[in-house]
GROMACS .gro file of N, CA, C and O in nm:
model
  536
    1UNK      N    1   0.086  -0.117   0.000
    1UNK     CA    2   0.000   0.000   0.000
    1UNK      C    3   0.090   0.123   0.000
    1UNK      O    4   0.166   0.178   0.081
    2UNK      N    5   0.047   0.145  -0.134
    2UNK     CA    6   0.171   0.323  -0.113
    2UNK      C    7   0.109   0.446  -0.120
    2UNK      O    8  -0.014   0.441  -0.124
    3UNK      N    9   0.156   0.545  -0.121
    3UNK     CA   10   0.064   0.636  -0.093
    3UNK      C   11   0.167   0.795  -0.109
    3UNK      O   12   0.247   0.809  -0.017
    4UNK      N   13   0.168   0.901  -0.213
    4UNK     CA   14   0.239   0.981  -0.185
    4UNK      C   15   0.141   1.147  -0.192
    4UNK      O   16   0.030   1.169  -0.240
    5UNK      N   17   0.227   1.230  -0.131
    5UNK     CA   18   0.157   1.333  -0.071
    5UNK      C   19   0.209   1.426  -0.168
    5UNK      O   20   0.322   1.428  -0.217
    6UNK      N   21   0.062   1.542  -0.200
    6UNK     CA   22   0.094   1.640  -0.330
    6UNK      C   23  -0.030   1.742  -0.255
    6UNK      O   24  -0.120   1.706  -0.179
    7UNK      N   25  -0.005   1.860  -0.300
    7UNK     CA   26  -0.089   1.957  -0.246
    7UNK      C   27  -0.266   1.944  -0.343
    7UNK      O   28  -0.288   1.888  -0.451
    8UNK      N   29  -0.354   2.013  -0.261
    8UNK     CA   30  -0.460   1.985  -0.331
    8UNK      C   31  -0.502   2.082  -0.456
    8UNK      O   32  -0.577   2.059  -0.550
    9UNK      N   33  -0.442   2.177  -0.430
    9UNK     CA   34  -0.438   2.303  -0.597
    9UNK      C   35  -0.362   2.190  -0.734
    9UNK      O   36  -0.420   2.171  -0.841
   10UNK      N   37  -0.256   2.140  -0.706
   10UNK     CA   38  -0.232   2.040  -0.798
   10UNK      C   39  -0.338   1.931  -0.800
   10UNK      O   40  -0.275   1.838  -0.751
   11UNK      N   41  -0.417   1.901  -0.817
   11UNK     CA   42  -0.499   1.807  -0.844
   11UNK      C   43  -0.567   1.866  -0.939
   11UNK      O   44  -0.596   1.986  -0.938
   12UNK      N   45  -0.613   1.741  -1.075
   12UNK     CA   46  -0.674   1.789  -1.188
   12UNK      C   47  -0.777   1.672  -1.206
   12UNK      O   48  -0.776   1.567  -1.143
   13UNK      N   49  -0.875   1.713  -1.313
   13UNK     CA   50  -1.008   1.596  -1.303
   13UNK      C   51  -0.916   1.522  -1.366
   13UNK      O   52  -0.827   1.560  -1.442
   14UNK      N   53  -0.960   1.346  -1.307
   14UNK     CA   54  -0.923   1.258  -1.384
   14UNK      C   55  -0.802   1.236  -1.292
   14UNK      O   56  -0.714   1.174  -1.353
   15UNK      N   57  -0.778   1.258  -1.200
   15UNK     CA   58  -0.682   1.236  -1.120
   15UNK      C   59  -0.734   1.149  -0.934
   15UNK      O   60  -0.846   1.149  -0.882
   16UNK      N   61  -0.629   1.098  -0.890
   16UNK     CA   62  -0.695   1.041  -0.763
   16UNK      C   63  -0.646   1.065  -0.636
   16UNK      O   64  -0.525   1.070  -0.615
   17UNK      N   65  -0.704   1.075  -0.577
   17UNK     CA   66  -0.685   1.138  -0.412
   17UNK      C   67  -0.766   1.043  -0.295
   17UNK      O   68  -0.870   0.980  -0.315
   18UNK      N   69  -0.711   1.048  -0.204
   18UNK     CA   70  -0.787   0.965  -0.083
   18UNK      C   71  -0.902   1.079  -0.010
   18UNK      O   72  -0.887   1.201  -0.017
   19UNK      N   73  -0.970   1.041   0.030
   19UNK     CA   74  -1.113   1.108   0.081
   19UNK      C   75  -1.160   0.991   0.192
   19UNK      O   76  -1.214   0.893   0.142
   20UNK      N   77  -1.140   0.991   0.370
   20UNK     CA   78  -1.181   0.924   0.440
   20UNK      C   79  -1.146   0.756   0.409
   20UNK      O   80  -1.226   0.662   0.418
   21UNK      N   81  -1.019   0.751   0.373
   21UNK     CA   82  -0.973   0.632   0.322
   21UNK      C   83  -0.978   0.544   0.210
   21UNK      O   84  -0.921   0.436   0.194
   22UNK      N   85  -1.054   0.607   0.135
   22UNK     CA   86  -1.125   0.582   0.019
   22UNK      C   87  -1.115   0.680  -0.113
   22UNK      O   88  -1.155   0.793  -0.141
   23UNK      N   89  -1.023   0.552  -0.198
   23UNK     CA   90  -0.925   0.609  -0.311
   23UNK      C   91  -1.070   0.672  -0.403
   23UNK      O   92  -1.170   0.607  -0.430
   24UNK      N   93  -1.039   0.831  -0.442
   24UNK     CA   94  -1.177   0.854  -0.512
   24UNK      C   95  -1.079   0.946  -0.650
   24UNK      O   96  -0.961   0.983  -0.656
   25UNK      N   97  -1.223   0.961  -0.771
   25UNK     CA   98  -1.105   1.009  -0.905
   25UNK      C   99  -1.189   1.103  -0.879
   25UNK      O  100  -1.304   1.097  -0.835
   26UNK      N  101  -1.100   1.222  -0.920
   26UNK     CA  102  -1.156   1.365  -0.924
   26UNK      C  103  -1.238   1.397  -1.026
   26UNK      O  104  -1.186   1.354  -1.129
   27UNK      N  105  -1.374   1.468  -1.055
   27UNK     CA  106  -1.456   1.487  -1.150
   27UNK      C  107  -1.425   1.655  -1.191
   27UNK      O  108  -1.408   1.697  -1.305
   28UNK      N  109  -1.423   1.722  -1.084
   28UNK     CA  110  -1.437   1.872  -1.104
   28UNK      C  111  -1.345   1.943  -0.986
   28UNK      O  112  -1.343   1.881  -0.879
   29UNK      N  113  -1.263   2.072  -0.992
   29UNK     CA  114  -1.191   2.085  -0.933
   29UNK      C  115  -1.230   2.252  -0.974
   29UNK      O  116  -1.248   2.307  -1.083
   30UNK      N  117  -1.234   2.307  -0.813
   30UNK     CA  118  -1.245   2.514  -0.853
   30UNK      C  119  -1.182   2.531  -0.762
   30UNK      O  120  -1.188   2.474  -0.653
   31UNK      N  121  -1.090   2.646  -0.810
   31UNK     CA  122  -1.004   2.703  -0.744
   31UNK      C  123  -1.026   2.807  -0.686
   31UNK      O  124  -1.045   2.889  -0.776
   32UNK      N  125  -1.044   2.892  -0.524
   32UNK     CA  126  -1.079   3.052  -0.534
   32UNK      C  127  -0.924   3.094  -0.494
   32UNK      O  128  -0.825   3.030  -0.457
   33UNK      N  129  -0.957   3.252  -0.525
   33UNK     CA  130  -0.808   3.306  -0.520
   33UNK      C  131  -0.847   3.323  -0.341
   33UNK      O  132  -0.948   3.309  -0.272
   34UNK      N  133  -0.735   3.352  -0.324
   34UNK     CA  134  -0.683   3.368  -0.137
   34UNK      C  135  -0.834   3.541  -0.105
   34UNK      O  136  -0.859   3.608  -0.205
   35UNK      N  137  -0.871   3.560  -0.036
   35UNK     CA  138  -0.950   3.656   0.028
   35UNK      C  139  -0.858   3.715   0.174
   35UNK      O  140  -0.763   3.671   0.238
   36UNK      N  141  -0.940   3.831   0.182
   36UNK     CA  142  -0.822   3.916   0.265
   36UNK      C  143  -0.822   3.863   0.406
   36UNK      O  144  -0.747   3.923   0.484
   37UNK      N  145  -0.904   3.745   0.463
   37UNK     CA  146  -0.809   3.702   0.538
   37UNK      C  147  -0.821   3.561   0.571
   37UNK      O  148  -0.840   3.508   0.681
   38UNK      N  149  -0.802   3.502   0.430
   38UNK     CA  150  -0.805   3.323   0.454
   38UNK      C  151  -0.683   3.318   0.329
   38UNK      O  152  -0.649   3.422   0.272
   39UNK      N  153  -0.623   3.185   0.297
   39UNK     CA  154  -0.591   3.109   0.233
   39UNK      C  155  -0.694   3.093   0.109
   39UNK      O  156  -0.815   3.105   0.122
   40UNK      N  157  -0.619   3.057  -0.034
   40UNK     CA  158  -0.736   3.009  -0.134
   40UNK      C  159  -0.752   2.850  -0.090
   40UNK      O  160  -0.681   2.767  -0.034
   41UNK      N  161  -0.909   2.851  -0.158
   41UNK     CA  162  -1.016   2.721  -0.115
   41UNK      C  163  -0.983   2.644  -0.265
   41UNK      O  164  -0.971   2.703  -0.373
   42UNK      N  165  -0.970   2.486  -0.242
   42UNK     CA  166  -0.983   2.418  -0.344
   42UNK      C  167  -1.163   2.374  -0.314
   42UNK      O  168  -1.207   2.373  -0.199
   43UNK      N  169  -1.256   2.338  -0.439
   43UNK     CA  170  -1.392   2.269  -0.389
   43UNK      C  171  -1.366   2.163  -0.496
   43UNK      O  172  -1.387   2.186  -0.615
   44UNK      N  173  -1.315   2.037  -0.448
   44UNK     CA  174  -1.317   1.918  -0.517
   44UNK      C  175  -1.417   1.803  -0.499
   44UNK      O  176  -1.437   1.747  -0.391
   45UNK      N  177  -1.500   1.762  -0.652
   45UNK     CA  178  -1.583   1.688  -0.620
   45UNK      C  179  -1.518   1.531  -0.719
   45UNK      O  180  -1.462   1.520  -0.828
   46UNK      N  181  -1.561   1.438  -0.620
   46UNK     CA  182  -1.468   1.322  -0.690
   46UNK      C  183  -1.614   1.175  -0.631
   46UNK      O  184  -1.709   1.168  -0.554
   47UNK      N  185  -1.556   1.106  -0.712
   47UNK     CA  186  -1.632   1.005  -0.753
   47UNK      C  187  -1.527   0.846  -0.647
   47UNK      O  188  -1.411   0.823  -0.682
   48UNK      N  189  -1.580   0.776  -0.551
   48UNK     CA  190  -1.551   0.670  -0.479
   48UNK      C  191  -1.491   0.593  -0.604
   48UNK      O  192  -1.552   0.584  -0.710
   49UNK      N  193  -1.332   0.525  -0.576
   49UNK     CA  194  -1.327   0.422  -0.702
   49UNK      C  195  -1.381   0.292  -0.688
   49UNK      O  196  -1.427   0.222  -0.779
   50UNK      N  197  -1.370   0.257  -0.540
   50UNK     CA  198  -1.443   0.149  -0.528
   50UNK      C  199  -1.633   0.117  -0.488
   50UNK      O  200  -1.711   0.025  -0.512
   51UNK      N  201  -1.641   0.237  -0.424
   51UNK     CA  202  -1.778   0.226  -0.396
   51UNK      C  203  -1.878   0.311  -0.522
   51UNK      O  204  -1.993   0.280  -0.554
   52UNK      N  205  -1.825   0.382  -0.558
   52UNK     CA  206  -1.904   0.433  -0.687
   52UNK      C  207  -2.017   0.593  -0.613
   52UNK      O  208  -2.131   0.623  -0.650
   53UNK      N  209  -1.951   0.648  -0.529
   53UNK     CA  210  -2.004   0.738  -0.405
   53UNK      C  211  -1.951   0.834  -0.441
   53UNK      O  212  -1.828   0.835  -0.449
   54UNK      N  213  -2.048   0.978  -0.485
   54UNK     CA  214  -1.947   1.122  -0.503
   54UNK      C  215  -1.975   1.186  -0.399
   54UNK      O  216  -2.074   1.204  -0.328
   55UNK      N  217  -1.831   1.230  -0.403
   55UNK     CA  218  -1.760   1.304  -0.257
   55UNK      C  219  -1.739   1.440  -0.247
   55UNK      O  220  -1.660   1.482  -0.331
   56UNK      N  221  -1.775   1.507  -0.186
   56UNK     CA  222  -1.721   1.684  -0.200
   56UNK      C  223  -1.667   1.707  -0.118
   56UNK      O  224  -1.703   1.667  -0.007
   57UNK      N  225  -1.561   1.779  -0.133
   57UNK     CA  226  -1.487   1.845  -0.028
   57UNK      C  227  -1.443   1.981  -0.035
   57UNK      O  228  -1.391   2.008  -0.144
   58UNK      N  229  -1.448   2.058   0.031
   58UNK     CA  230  -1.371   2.198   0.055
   58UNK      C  231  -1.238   2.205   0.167
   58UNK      O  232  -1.237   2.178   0.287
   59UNK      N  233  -1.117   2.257   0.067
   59UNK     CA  234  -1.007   2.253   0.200
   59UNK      C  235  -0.897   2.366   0.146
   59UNK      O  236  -0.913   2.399   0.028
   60UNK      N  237  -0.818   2.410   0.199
   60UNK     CA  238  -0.702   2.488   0.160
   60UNK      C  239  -0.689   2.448   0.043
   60UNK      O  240  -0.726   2.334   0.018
   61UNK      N  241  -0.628   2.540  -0.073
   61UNK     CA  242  -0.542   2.519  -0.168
   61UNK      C  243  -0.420   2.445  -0.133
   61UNK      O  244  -0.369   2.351  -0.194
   62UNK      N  245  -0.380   2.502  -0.025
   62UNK     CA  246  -0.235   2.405  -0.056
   62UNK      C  247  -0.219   2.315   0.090
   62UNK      O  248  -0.108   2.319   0.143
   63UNK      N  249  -0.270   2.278   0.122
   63UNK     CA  250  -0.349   2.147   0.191
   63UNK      C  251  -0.240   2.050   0.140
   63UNK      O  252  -0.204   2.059   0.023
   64UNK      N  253  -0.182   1.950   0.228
   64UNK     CA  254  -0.125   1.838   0.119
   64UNK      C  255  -0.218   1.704   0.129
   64UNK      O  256  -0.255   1.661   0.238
   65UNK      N  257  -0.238   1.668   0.054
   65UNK     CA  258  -0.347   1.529   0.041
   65UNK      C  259  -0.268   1.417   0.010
   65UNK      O  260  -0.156   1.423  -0.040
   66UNK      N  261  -0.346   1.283   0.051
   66UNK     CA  262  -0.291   1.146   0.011
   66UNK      C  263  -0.318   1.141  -0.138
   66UNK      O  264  -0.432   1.172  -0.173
   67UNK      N  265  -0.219   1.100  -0.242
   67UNK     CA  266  -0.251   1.020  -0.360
   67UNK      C  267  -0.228   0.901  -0.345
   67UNK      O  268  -0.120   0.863  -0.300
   68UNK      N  269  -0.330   0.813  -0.381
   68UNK     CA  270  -0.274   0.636  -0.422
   68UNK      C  271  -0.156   0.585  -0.495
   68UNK      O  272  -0.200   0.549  -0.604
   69UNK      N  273  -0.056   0.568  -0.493
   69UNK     CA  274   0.021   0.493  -0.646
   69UNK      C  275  -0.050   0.343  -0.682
   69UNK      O  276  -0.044   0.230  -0.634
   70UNK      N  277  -0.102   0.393  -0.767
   70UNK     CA  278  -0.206   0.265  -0.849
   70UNK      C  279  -0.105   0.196  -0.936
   70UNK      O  280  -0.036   0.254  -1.020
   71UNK      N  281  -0.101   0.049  -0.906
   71UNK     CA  282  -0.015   0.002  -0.944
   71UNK      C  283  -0.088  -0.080  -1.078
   71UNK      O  284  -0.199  -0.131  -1.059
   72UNK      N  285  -0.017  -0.091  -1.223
   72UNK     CA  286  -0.111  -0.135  -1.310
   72UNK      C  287  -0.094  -0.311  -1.384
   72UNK      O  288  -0.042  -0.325  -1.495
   73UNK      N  289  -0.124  -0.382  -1.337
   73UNK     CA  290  -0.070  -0.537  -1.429
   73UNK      C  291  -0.161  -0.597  -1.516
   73UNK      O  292  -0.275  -0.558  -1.544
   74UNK      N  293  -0.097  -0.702  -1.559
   74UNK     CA  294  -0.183  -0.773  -1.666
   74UNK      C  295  -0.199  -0.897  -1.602
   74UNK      O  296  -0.106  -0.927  -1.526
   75UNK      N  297  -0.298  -0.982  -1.613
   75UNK     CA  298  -0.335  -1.085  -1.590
   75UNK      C  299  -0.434  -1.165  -1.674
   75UNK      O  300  -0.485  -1.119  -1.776
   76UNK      N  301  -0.463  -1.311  -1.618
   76UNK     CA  302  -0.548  -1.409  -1.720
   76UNK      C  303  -0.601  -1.424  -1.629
   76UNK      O  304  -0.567  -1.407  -1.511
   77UNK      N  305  -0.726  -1.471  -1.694
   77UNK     CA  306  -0.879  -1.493  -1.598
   77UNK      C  307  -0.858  -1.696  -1.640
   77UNK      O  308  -0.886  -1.755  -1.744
   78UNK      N  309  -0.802  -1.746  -1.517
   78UNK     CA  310  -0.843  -1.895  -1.532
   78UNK      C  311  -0.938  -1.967  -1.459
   78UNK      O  312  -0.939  -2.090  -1.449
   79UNK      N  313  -1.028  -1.879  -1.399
   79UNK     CA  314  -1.106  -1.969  -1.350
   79UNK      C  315  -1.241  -1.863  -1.281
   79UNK      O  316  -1.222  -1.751  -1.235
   80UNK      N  317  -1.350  -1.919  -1.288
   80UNK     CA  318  -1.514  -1.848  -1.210
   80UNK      C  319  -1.524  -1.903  -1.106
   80UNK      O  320  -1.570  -2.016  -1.092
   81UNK      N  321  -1.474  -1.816  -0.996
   81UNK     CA  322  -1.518  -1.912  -0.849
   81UNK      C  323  -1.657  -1.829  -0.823
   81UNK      O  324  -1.674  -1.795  -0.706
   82UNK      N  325  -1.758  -1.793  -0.918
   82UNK     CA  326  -1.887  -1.780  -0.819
   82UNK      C  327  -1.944  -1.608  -0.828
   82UNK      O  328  -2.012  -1.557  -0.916
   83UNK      N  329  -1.887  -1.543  -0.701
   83UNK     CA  330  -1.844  -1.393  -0.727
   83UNK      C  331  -1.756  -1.311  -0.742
   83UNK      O  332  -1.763  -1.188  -0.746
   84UNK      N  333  -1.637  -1.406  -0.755
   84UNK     CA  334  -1.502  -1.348  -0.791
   84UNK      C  335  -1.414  -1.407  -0.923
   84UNK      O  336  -1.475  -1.466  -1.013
   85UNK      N  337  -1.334  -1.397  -0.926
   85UNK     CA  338  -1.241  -1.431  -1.067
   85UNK      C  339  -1.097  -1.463  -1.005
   85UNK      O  340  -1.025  -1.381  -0.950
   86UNK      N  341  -1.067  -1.608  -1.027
   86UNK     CA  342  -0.945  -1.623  -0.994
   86UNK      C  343  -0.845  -1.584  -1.125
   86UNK      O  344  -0.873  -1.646  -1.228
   87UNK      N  345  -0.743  -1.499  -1.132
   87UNK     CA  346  -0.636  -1.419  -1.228
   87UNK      C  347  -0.470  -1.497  -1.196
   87UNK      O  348  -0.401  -1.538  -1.103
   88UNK      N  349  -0.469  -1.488  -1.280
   88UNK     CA  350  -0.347  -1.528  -1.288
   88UNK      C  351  -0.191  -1.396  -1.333
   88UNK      O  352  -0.173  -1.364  -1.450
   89UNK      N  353  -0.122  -1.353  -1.246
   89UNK     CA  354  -0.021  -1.244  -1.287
   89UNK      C  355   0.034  -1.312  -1.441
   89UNK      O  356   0.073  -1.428  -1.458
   90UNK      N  357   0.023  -1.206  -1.543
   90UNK     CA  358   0.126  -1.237  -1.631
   90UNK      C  359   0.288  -1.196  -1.666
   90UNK      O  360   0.352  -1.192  -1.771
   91UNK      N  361   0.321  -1.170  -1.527
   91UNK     CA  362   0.472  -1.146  -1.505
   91UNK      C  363   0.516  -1.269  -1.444
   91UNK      O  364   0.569  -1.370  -1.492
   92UNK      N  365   0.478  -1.232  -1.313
   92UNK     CA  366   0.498  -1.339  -1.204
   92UNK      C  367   0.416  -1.468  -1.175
   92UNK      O  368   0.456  -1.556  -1.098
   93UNK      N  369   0.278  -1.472  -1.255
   93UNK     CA  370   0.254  -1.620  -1.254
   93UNK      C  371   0.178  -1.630  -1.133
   93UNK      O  372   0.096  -1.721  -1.127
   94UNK      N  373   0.191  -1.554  -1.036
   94UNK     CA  374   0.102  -1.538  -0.860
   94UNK      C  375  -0.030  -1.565  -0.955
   94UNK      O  376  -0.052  -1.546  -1.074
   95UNK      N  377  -0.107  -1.617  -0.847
   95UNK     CA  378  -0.264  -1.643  -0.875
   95UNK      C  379  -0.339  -1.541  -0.740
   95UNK      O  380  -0.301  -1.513  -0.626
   96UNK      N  381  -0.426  -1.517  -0.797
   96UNK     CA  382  -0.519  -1.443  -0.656
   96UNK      C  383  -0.667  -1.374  -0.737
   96UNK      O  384  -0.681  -1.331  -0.852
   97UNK      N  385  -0.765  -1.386  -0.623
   97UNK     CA  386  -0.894  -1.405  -0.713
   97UNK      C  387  -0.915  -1.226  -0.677
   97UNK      O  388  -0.872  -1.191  -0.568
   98UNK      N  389  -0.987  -1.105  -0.779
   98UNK     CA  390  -1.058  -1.067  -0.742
   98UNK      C  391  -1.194  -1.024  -0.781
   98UNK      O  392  -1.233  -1.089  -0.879
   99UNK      N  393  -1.307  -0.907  -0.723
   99UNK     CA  394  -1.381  -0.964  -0.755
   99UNK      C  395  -1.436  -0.902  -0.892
   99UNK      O  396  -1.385  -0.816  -0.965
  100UNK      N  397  -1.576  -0.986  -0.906
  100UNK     CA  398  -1.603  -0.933  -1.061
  100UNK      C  399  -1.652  -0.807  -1.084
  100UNK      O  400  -1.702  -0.751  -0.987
  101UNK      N  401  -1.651  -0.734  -1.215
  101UNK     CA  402  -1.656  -0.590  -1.236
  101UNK      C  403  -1.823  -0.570  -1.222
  101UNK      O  404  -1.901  -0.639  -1.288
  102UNK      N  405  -1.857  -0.491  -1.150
  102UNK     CA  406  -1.983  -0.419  -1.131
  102UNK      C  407  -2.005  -0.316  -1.278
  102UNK      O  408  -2.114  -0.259  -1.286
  103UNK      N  409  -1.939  -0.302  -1.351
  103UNK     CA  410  -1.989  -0.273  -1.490
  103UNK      C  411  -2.027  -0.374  -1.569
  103UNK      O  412  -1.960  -0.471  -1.605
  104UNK      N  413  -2.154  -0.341  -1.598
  104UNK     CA  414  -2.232  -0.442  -1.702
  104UNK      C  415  -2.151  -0.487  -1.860
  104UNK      O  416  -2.143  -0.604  -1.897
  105UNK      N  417  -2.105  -0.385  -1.928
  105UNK     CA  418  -2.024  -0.409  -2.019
  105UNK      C  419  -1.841  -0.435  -2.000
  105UNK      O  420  -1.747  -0.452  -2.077
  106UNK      N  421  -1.851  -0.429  -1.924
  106UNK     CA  422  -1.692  -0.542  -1.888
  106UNK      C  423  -1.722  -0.655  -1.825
  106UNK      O  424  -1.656  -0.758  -1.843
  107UNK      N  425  -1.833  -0.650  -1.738
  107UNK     CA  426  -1.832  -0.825  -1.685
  107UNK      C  427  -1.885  -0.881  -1.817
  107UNK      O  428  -1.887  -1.004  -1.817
  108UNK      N  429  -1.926  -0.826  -1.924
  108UNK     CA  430  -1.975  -0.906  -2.018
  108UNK      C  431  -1.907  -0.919  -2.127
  108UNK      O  432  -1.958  -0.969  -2.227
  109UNK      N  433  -1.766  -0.871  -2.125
  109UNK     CA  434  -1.652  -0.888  -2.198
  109UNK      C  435  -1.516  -0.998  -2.131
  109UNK      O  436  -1.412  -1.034  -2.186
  110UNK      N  437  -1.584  -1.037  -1.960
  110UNK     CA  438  -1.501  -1.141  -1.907
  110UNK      C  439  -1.492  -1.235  -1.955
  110UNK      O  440  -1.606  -1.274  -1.981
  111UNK      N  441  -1.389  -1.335  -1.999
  111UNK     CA  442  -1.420  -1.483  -2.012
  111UNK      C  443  -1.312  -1.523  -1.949
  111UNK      O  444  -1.226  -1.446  -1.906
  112UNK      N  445  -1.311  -1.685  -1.936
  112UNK     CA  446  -1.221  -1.770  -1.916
  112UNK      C  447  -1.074  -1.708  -2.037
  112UNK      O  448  -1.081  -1.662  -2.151
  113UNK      N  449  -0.931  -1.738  -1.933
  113UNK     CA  450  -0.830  -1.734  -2.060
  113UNK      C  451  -0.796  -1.538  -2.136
  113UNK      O  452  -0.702  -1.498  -2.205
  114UNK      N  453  -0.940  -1.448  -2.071
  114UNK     CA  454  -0.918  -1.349  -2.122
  114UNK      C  455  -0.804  -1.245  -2.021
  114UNK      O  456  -0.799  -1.241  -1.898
  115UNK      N  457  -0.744  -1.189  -2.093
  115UNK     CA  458  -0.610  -1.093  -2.059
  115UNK      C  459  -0.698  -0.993  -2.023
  115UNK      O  460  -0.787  -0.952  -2.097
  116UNK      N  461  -0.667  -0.937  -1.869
  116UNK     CA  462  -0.709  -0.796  -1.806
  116UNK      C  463  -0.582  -0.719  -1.768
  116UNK      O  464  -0.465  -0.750  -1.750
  117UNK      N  465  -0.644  -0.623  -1.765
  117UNK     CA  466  -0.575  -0.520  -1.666
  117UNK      C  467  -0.649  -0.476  -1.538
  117UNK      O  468  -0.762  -0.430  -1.517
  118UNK      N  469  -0.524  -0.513  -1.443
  118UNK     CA  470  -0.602  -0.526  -1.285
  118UNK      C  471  -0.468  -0.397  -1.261
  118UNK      O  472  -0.352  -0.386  -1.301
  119UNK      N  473  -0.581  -0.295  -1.157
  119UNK     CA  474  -0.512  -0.219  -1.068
  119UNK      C  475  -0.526  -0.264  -0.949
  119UNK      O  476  -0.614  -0.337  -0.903
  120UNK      N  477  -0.443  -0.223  -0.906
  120UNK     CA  478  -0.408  -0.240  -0.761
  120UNK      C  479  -0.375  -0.134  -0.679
  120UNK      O  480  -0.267  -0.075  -0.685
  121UNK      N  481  -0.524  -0.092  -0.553
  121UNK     CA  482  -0.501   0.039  -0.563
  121UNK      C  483  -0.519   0.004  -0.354
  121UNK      O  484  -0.606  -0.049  -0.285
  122UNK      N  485  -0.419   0.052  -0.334
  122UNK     CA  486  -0.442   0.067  -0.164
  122UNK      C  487  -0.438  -0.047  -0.122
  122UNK      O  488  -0.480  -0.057  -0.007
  123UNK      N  489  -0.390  -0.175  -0.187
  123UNK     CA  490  -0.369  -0.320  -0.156
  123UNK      C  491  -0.514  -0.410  -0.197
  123UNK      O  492  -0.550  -0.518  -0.151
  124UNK      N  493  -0.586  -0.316  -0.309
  124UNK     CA  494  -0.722  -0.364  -0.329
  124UNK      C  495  -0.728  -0.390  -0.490
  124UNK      O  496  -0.745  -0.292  -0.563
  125UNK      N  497  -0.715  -0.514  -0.542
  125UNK     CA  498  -0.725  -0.497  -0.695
  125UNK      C  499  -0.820  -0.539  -0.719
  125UNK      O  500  -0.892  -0.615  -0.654
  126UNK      N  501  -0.839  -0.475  -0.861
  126UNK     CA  502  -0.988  -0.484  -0.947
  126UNK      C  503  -0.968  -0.475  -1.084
  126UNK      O  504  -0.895  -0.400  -1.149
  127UNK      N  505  -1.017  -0.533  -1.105
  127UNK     CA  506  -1.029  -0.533  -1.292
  127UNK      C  507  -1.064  -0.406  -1.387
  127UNK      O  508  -1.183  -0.382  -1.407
  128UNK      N  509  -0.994  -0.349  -1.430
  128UNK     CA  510  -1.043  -0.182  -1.515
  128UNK      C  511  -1.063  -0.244  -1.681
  128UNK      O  512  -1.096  -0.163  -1.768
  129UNK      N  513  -1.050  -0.337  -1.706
  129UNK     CA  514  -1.040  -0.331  -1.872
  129UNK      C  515  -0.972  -0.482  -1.900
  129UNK      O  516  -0.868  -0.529  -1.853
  130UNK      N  517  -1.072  -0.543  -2.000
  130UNK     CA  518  -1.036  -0.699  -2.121
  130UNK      C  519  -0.924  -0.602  -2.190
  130UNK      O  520  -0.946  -0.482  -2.210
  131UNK      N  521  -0.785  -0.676  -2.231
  131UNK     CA  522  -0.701  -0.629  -2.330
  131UNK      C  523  -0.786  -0.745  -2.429
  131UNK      O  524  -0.862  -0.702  -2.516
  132UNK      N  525  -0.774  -0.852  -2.417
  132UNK     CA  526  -0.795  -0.937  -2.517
  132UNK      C  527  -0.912  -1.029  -2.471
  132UNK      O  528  -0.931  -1.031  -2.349
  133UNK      N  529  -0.991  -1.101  -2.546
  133UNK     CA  530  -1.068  -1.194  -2.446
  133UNK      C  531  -1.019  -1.337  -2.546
  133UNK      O  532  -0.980  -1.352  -2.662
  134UNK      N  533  -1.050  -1.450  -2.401
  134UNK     CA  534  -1.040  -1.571  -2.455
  134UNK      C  535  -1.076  -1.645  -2.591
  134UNK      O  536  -1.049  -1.764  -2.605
   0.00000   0.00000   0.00000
């Protein structure tokens, strides 16, 4: 689980930040300039990556926040245990199941034998995308 720290004025949509422990991608990001007697306000609204939950927050501009380092691999889908997907690393060959994609059009691009790309985000991987299917 890694995790590195960047101020919150650097953050852009399409980017990811932790929010109450929970790795979320940024949708919209406003900046105000500093007022005569505060700091400027970032108002970032971001989308849960795992729970699918949008988040708002207001905090300093230069606030430093958690980013995730999302780590990105490839793997094979060899096996349907049920509600998960046992994967196989295609570097290292490790096996480890996770679970299946809550998007309707990628679980329906899963098969047996098909090549994914699994992130691995906060020690939590999930399937983002079929490179190839079986």
């Amino acid at each position: 689980m890694s995790i590195k720290k960047t101020e919150a004025k650097s953050l852009k949509p399409g980017s990811y930040f932790i929010i109450d422990g929970e790795p979320c991608k940024v949708v919209s990001i406003e900046k105000s300039k500093p007022g005569k007697h505060g700091a400027a306000k970032a108002n970032i609204v971001a989308i849960g990556f795992f729970d699918g939950r949008k988040r708002n927050v207001i905090m300093p501009a230069d606030r430093m926040v958690d980013v995730p380092v999302i780590e990105k691999k490839s793997a094979t889908i060899i096996a349907d245990m049920g509600e998960t997907y046992q994967l196989m690393d295609s570097e290292t060959y490790e096996t480890y199941e996770v679970p299946k994609p809550n998007d309707e059009e990628l679980a329906a691009k899963c098969a047996l034998q098909a090549e994914v790309e699994v992130w691995d985000v906060l020690g939590r991987r999930v399937i983002t995308r079929v490179k190839s299917s079986g």
